[in-house]
XYZ file of C-alpha atoms in Angstrom:
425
model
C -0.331 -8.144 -6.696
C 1.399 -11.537 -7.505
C 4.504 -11.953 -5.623
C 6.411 -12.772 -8.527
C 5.300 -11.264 -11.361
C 5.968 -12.317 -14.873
C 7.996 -9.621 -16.914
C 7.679 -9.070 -20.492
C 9.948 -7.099 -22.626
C 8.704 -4.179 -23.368
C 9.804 -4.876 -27.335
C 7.817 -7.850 -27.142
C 4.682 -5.807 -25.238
C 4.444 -2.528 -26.733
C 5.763 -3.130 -30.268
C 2.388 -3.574 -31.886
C -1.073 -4.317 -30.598
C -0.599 -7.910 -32.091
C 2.384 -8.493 -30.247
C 0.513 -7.362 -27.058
C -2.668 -9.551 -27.707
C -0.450 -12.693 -27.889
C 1.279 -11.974 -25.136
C -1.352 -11.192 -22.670
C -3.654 -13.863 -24.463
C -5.186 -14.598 -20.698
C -6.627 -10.924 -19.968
C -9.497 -9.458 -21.552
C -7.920 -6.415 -20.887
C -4.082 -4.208 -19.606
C -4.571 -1.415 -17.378
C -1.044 0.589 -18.213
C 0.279 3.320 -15.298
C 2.605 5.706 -16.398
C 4.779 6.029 -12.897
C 6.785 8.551 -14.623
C 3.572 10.872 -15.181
C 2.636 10.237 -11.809
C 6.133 11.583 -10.850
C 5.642 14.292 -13.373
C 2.352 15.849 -11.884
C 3.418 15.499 -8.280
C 6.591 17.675 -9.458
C 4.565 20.005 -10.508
C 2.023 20.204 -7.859
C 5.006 20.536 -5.702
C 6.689 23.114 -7.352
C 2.873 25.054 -7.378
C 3.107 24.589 -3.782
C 6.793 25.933 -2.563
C 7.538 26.208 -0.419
C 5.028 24.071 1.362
C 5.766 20.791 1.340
C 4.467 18.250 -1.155
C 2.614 15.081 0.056
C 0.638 12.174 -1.777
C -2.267 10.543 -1.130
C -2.150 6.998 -1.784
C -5.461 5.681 -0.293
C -8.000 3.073 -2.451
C -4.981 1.866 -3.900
C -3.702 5.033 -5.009
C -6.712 5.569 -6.626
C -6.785 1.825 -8.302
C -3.252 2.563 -9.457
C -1.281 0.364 -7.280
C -0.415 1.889 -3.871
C 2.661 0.224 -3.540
C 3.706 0.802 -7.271
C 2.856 4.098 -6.731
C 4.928 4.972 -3.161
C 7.855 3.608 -4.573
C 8.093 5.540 -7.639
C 7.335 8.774 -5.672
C 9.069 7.748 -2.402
C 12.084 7.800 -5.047
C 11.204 10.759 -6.772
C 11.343 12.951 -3.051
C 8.038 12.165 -1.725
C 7.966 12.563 1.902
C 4.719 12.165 3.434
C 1.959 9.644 2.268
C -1.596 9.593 3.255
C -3.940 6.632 3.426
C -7.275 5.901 4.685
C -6.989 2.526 6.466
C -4.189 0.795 8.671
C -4.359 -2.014 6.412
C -3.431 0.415 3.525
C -0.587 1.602 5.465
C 0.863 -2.037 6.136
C 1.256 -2.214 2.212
C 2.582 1.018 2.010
C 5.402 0.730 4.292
C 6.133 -2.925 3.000
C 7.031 -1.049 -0.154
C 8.506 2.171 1.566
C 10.274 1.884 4.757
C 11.484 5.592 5.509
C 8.718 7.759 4.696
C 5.895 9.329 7.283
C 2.484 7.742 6.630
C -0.910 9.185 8.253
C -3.915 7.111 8.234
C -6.941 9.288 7.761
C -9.389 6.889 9.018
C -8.783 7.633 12.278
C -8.134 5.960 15.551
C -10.034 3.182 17.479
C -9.159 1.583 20.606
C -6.742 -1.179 20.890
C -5.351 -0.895 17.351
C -2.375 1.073 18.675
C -0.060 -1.517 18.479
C -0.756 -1.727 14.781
C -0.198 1.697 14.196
C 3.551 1.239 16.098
C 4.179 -2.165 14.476
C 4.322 -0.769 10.974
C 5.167 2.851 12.190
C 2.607 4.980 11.008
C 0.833 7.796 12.509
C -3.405 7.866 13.245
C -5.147 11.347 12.253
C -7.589 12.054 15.347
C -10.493 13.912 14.572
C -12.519 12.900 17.709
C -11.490 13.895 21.534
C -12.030 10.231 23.029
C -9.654 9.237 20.063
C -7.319 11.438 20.985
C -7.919 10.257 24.796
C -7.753 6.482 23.934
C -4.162 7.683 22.184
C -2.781 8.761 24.916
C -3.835 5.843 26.810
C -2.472 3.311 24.570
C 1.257 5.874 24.140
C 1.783 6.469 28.272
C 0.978 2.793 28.535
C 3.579 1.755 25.909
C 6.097 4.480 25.613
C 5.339 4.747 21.802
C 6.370 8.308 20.506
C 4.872 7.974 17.068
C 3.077 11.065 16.675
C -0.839 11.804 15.311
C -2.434 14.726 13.071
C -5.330 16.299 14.363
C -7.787 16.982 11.961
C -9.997 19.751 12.614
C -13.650 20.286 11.215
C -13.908 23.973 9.076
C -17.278 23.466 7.402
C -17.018 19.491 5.163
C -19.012 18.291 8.938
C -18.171 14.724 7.984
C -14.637 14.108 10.315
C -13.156 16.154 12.943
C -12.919 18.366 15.972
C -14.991 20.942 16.334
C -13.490 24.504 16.603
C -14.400 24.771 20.333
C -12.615 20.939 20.811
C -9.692 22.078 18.991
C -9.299 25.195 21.391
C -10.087 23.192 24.249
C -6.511 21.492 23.477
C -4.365 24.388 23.056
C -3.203 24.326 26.348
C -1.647 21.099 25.334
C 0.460 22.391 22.819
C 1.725 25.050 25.092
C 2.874 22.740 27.303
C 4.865 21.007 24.733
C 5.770 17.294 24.489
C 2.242 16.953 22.701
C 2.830 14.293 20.440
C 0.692 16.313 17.657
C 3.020 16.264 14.627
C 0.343 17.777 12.344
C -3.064 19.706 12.386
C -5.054 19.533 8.970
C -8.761 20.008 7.492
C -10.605 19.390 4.514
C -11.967 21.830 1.644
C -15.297 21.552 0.690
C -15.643 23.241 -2.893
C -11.669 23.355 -3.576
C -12.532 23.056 -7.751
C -14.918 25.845 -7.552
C -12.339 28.865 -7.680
C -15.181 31.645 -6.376
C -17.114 29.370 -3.546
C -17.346 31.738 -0.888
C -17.421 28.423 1.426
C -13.405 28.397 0.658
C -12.684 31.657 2.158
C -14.786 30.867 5.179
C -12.720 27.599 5.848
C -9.624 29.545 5.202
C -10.095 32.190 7.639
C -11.230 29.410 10.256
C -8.400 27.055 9.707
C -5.592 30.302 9.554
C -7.017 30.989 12.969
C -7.370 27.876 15.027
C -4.008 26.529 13.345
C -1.844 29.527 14.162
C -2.383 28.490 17.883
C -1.013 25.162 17.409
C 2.599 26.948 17.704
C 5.284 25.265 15.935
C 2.882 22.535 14.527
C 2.977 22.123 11.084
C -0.074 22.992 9.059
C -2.091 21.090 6.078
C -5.413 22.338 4.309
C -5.055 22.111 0.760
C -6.074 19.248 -1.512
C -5.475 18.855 -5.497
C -7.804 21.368 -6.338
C -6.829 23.418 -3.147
C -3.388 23.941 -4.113
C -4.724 26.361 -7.089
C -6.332 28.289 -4.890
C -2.898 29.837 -4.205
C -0.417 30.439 -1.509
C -2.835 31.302 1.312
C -4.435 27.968 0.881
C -0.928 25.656 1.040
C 0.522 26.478 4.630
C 3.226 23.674 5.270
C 1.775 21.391 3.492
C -0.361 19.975 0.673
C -2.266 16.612 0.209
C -3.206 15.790 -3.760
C -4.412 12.948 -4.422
C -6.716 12.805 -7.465
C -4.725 15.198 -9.559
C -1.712 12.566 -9.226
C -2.980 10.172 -11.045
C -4.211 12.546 -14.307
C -7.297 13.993 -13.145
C -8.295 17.789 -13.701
C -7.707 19.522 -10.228
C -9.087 22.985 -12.201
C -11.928 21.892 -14.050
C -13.183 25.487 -14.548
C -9.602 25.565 -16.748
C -7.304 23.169 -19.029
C -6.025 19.811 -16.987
C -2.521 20.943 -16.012
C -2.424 17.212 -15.503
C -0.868 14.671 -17.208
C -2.737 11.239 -18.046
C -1.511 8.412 -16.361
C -3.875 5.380 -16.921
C -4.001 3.566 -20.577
C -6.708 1.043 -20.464
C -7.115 -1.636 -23.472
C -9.330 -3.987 -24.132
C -9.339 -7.152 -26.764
C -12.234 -7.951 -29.431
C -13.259 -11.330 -28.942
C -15.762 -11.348 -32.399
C -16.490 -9.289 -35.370
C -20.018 -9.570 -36.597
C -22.015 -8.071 -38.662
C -26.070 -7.182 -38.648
C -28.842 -6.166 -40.590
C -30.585 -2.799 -40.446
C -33.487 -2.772 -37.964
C -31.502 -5.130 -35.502
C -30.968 -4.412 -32.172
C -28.100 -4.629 -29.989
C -27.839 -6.001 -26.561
C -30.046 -6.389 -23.376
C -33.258 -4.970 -23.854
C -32.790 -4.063 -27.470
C -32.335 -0.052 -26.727
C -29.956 -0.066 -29.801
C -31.146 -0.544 -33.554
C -28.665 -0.490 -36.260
C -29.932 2.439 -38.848
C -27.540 0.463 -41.543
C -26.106 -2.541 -41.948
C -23.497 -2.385 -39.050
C -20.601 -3.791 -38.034
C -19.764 -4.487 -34.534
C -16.643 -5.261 -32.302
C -17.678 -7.139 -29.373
C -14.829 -5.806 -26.856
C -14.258 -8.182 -23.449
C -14.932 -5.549 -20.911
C -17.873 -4.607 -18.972
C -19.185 -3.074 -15.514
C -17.824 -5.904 -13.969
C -14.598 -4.356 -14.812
C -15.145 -0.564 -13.610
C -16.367 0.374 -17.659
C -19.948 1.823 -15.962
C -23.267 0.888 -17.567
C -24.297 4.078 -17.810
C -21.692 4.390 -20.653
C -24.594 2.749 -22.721
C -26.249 3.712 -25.898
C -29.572 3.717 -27.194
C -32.015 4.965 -29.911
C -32.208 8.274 -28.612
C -28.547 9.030 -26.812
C -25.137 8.417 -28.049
C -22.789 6.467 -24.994
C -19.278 6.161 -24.620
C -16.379 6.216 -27.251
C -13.314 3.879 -27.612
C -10.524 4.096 -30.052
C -10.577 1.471 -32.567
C -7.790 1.505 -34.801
C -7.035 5.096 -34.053
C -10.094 6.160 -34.728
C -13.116 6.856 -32.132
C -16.262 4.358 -32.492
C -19.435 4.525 -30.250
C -20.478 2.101 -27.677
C -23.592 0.412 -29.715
C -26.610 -0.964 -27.090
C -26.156 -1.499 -23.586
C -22.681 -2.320 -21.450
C -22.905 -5.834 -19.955
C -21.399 -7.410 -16.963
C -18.097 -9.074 -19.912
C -19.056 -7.096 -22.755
C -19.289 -4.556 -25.015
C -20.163 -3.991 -28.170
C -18.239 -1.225 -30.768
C -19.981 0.014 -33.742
C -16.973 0.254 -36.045
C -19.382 0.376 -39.271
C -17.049 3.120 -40.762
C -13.857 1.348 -40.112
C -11.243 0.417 -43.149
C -12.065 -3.187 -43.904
C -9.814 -5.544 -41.730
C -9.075 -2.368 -39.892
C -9.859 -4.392 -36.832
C -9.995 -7.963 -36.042
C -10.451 -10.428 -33.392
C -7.919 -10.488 -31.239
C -6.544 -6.855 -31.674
C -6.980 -4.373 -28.954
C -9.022 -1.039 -28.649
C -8.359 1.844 -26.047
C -11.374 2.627 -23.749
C -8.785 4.942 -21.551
C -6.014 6.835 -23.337
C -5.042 7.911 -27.051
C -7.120 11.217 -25.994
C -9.987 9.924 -24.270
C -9.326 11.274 -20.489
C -10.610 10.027 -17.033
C -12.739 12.722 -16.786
C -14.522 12.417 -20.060
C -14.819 8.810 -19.424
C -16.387 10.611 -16.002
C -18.706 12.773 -18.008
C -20.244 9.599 -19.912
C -20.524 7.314 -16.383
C -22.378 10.195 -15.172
C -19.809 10.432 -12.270
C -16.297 12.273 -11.402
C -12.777 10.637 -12.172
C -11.921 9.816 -8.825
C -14.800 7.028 -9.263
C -13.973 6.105 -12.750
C -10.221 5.255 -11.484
C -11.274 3.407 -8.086
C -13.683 1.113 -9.752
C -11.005 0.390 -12.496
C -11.569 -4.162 -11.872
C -9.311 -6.717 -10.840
C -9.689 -8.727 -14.042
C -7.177 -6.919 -16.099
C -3.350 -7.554 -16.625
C -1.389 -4.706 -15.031
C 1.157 -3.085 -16.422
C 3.357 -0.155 -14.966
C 6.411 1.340 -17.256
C 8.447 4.162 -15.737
C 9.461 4.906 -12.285
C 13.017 3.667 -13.205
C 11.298 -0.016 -13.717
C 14.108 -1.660 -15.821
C 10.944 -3.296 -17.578
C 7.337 -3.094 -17.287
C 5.839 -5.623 -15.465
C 2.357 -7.657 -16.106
C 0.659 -8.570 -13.036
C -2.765 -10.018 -12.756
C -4.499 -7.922 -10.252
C -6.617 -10.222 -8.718
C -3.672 -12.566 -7.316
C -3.029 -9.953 -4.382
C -0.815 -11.617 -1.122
C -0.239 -9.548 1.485
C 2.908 -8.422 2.202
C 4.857 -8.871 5.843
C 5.483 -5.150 7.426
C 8.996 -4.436 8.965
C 9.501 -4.675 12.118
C 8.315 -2.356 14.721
C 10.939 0.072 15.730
C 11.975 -0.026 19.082
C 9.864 1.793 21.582
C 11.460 4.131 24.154
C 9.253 5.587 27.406
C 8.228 9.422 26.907
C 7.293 11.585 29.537
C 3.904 11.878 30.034
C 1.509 14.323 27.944
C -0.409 16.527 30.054
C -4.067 15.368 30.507
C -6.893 16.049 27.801
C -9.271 19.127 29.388
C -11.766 18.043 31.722
């Protein structure tokens, strides 16, 4: 994100799509985030979830939503506890949120321990020499930081094993541990009768009930409508933060939280028995108009949003009213058969809603052919950004492709513990 990024009034922004074209003349298209839905849904995840607490996860950006947008706006709201997957994710995150825990779920390699105090975040361990090479690099430096220990209950991607995790029980009896949380991962969460989610259950209730006095985290979005059993002392949603449908066997209990616009650069108009972009998959049945709409893959909008002769693509909102994607999506471009549009209904210029006005993430999903955590993390770095809410006086514009990085506080100071007791031989 720029540095200093140029407000707009929001009179002057969200007035009128006019008003909005002329002021973001630059961008082919404004990714909105509603920080106030954000806030919304993680209320009511957490209140789902009492009396566990209520955690975000803020990794790929917070989904392509602005990590540091998003942390403050929670961090504000009562947020806690943020998860990311990188330490460079974290150094952004606590630039924008000095007080809150934050656990990096990619792990821990040697000789990045000083990172992990200099910005004071915490490493989740899911390996027994990365737990080893953490103790190394705490008794050498006296750091006190505390790590999660993530434990493997069926996903077999990251993890200790069952039998590792038992083998380091008899550090946690002997107390001064440094473990300040023991989590795992559901597999089939959004599938309310997998019998894979009892299983994990059952396995994580019984390894993490000898991790005395060590807090306990399993669920994810989907995972915290599984019900009470499933939330322990904590919960981790990510996905279902940001709008997307933690029960998709049900109704989204979800609100949306990306708007994404795009401008018409031409109107044109063709002949029956033309055809429409590369290849020439689409032929107009009637004369046809078309919006040609600056957007395209290179953006995040996915190709496989396409139409053709035989199947019907994507929709986008065109004057309030829904219009098909006509031929193939490009790398800039797209082009909008608005055929059945009012005349001057839409010009050059004005702007059409690919994301929003009732089109969700997850039927955006449906048409890429992929799920809505995709759709939001490919979201490009070519549009204008603008967030409104999360008491933001005004909503601010900021091209996303103008990101600095941002200098981390400084490291707290670091006072000499006593000595964990040795990993089992």
């Amino acid at each position: 994100m720029a540095s200093d990024p140029k407000t707009i009034s929001q009179s002057g922004l969200l007035s009128a799509e006019a008003n909005q074209a002329a002021a973001l003349a630059a961008y082919g298209g404004v990714l909105t985030v509603d920080l106030d839905a954000i806030i919304a849904n993680w209320r009511k995840l957490e209140k789902t979830a009492v009396p566990a607490e209520c955690s975000a996860v803020i990794k790929a950006d917070a989904y392509g939503c602005g990590a540091a947008e998003v942390a403050r706006a929670l961090s504000k709201a009562g947020c806690k506890t943020f998860f990311v997957a990188t330490i460079e994710e974290a150094r952004k995150v606590r630039a924008a949120v000095p007080e809150p825990t934050i656990y990096v779920l990619g792990g821990y390699f040697q000789n990045t321990g000083e990172h992990y105090a200099k910005i004071n975040c915490r490493p989740v361990i899911g390996d027994l020499n990365e737990l080893a090479e953490w103790d190394v690099f705490c008794r050498r430096t006296g750091w006190t930081g505390g790590t999660a220990v993530h434990i493997d209950t069926g996903m077999n991607r990251l993890g200790l094993t069952l039998s590792e995790a038992q083998a380091i029980i008899p550090r946690i009896n002997a107390g001064d541990h440094g473990i300040t949380l023991v989590m795992s991962h559901l597999v089939s969460a959004e599938q309310l009768n997998s019998p894979v989610n009892a299983k994990q259950l059952a396995a994580f209730r019984g390894i993490a009930s000898e991790f005395s006095g060590v807090p306990a985290a399993l669920a994810n979005s989907s995972g915290i409508f599984l019900g009470a059993p499933f939330q322990f002392d904590m919960v981790r949603p990510g996905a279902a933060l940001y709008g997307v449908n933690p029960t998709p066997e049900a109704d989204n209990p979800m609100q949306p939280v990306v708007d994404l616009k795009a401008r018409i650069v031409q109107i044109r108009t063709i002949e029956r028995g033309e055809s429409v972009g590369y290849g020439g998959t689409w032929t107009a049945r009637r004369p046809t108009k078309l919006a040609i709409i600056a957007v395209g893959y290179a953006d995040g909008y996915f190709r496989a949003a396409s139409s053709n002769d035989g199947t019907r693509g994507a929709e986008v909102i065109v004057a309030g009213k829904r219009c098909p994607v006509a031929g193939r999506v490009s790398m800039d471009l797209i082009a909008i058969d608005i055929t059945d549009l009012p005349p001057n209904a839409a010009r050059r210029g004005h702007m059409v809603t690919l994301l929003g006005e009732g089109i969700t993430v997850d039927e955006l999903a449906h048409h890429f052919g992929t799920i809505g955590y995709e759709v939001l993390t490919s979201l490009g770095h070519r549009y204008a950004r603008l967030y409104k809410g999360g008491n933001v006086e005004e909503p601010l514009v900021k091209p996303a492709a103008a990101q600095t990085a941002e200098q981390p506080p400084s490291p707290p100071p670091i006072e000499q513990p006593a000595a964990p007791p040795p990993l089992p031989g």
